[in-house]
mmCIF file of C-alpha atoms in Angstrom:
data_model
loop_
_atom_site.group_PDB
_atom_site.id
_atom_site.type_symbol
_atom_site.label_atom_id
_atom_site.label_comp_id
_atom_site.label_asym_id
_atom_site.label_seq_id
_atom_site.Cartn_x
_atom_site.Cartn_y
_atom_site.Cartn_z
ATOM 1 C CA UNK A 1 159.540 115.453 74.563
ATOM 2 C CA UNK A 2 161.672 112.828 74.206
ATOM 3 C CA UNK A 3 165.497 112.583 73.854
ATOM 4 C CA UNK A 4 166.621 111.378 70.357
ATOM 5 C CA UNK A 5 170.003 110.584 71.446
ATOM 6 C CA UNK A 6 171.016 106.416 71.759
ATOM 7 C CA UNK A 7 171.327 105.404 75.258
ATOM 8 C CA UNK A 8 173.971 102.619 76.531
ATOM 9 C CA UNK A 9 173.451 101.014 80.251
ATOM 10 C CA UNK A 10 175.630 99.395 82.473
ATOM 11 C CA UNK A 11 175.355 97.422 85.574
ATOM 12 C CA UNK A 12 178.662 98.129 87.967
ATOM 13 C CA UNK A 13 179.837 96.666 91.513
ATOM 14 C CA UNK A 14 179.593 100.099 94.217
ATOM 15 C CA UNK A 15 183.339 99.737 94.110
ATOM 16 C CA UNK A 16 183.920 100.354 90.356
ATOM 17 C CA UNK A 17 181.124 103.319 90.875
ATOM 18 C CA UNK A 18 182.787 104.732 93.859
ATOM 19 C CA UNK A 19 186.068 104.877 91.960
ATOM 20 C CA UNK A 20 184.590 106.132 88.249
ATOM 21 C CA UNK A 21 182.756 108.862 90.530
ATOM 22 C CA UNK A 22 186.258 109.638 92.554
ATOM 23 C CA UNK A 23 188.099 109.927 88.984
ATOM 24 C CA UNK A 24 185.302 112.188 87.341
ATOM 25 C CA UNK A 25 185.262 114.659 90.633
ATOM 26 C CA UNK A 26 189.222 114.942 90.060
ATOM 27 C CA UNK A 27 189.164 115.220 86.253
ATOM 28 C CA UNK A 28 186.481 117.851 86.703
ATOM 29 C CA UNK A 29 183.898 116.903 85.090
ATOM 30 C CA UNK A 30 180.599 117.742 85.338
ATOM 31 C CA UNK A 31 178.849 114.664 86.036
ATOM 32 C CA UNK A 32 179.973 111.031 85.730
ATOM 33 C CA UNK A 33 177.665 110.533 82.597
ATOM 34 C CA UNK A 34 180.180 112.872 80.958
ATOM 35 C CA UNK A 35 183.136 111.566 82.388
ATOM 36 C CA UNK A 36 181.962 108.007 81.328
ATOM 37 C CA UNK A 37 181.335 108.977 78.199
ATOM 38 C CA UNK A 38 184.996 111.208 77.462
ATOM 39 C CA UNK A 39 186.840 107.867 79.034
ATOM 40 C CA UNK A 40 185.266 105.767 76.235
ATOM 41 C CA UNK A 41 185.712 107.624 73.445
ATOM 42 C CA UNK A 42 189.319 108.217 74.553
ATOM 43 C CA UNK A 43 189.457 104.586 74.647
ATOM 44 C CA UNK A 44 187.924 104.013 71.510
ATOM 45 C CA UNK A 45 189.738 106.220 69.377
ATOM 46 C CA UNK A 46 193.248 104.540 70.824
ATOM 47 C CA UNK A 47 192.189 101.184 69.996
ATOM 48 C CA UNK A 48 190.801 102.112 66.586
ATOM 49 C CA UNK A 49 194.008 104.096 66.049
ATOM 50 C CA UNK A 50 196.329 101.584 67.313
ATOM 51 C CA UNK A 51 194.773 98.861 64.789
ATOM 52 C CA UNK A 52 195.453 100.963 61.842
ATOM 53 C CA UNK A 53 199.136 101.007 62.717
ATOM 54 C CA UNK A 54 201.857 98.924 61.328
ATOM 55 C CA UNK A 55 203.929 97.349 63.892
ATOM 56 C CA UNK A 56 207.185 96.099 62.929
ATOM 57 C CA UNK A 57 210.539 95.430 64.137
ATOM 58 C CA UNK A 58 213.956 96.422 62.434
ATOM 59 C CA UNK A 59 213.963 93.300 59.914
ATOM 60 C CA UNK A 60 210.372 93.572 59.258
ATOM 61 C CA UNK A 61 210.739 97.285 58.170
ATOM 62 C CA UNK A 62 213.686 96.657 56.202
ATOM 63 C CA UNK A 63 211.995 93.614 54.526
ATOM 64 C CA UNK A 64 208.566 96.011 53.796
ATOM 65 C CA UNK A 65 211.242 98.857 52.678
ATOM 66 C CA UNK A 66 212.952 96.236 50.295
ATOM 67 C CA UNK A 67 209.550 95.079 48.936
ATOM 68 C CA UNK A 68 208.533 98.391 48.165
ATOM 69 C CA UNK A 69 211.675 99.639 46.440
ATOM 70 C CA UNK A 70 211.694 96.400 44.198
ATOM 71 C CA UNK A 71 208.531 94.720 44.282
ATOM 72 C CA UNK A 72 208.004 91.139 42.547
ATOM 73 C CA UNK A 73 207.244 91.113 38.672
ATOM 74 C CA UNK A 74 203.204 91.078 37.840
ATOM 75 C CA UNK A 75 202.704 87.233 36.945
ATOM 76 C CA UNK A 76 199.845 86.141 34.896
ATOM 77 C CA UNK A 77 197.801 85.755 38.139
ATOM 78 C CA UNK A 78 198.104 88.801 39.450
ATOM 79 C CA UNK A 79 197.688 90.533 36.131
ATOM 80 C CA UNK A 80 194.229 88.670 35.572
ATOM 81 C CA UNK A 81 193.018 89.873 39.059
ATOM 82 C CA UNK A 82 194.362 93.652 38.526
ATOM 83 C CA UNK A 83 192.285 93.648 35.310
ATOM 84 C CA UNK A 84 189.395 92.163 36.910
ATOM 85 C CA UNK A 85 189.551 95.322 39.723
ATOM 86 C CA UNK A 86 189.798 97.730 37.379
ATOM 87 C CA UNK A 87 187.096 96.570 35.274
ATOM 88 C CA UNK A 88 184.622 96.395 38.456
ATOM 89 C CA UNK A 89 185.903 99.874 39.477
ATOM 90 C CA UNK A 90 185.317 101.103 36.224
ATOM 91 C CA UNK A 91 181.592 100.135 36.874
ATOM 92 C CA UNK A 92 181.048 102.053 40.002
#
């Protein structure tokens, strides 16, 4: 039987093994596979988290505030390209 599952490999120094195998022991988990595996997708959610968050100082934030609460008139540009979306959204 084989295992369906995608596999990811890694070659580590014995000192970055000796320490992820310290750190999984005191976490308590029940290998270092599993350990390995909650770090990462700890990791991974932050960092996809963290880019889908705005970032901005006081001035920023007031400027973004301002913007929304009285945004720019539509110029013939912009109106062209809104009715171009909506047409191609109207198609799917």
């Amino acid at each position: 039987m084989t295992n369906s599952l995608p596999r990811i490999t890694a070659r580590i120094d014995e000192e970055t093994q000796d320490l992820l195998i310290r750190a999984a022991a005191l976490d308590g988990s029940p290998s270092l596979n599993a350990y390995i595996i909650k770090m990462l997708r700890q990791s991974a959610e932050k960092t996809i988290q963290e880019a889908n968050v705005w970032k901005l100082d006081r001035d920023e934030a007031v400027a973004f505030v301002e913007a929304l609460d009285n945004p720019p008139a539509m110029n013939e540009r912009l109106s062209k390209a809104f009715d171009r979306f909506i047409a191609m959204e109207a198609k799917h």
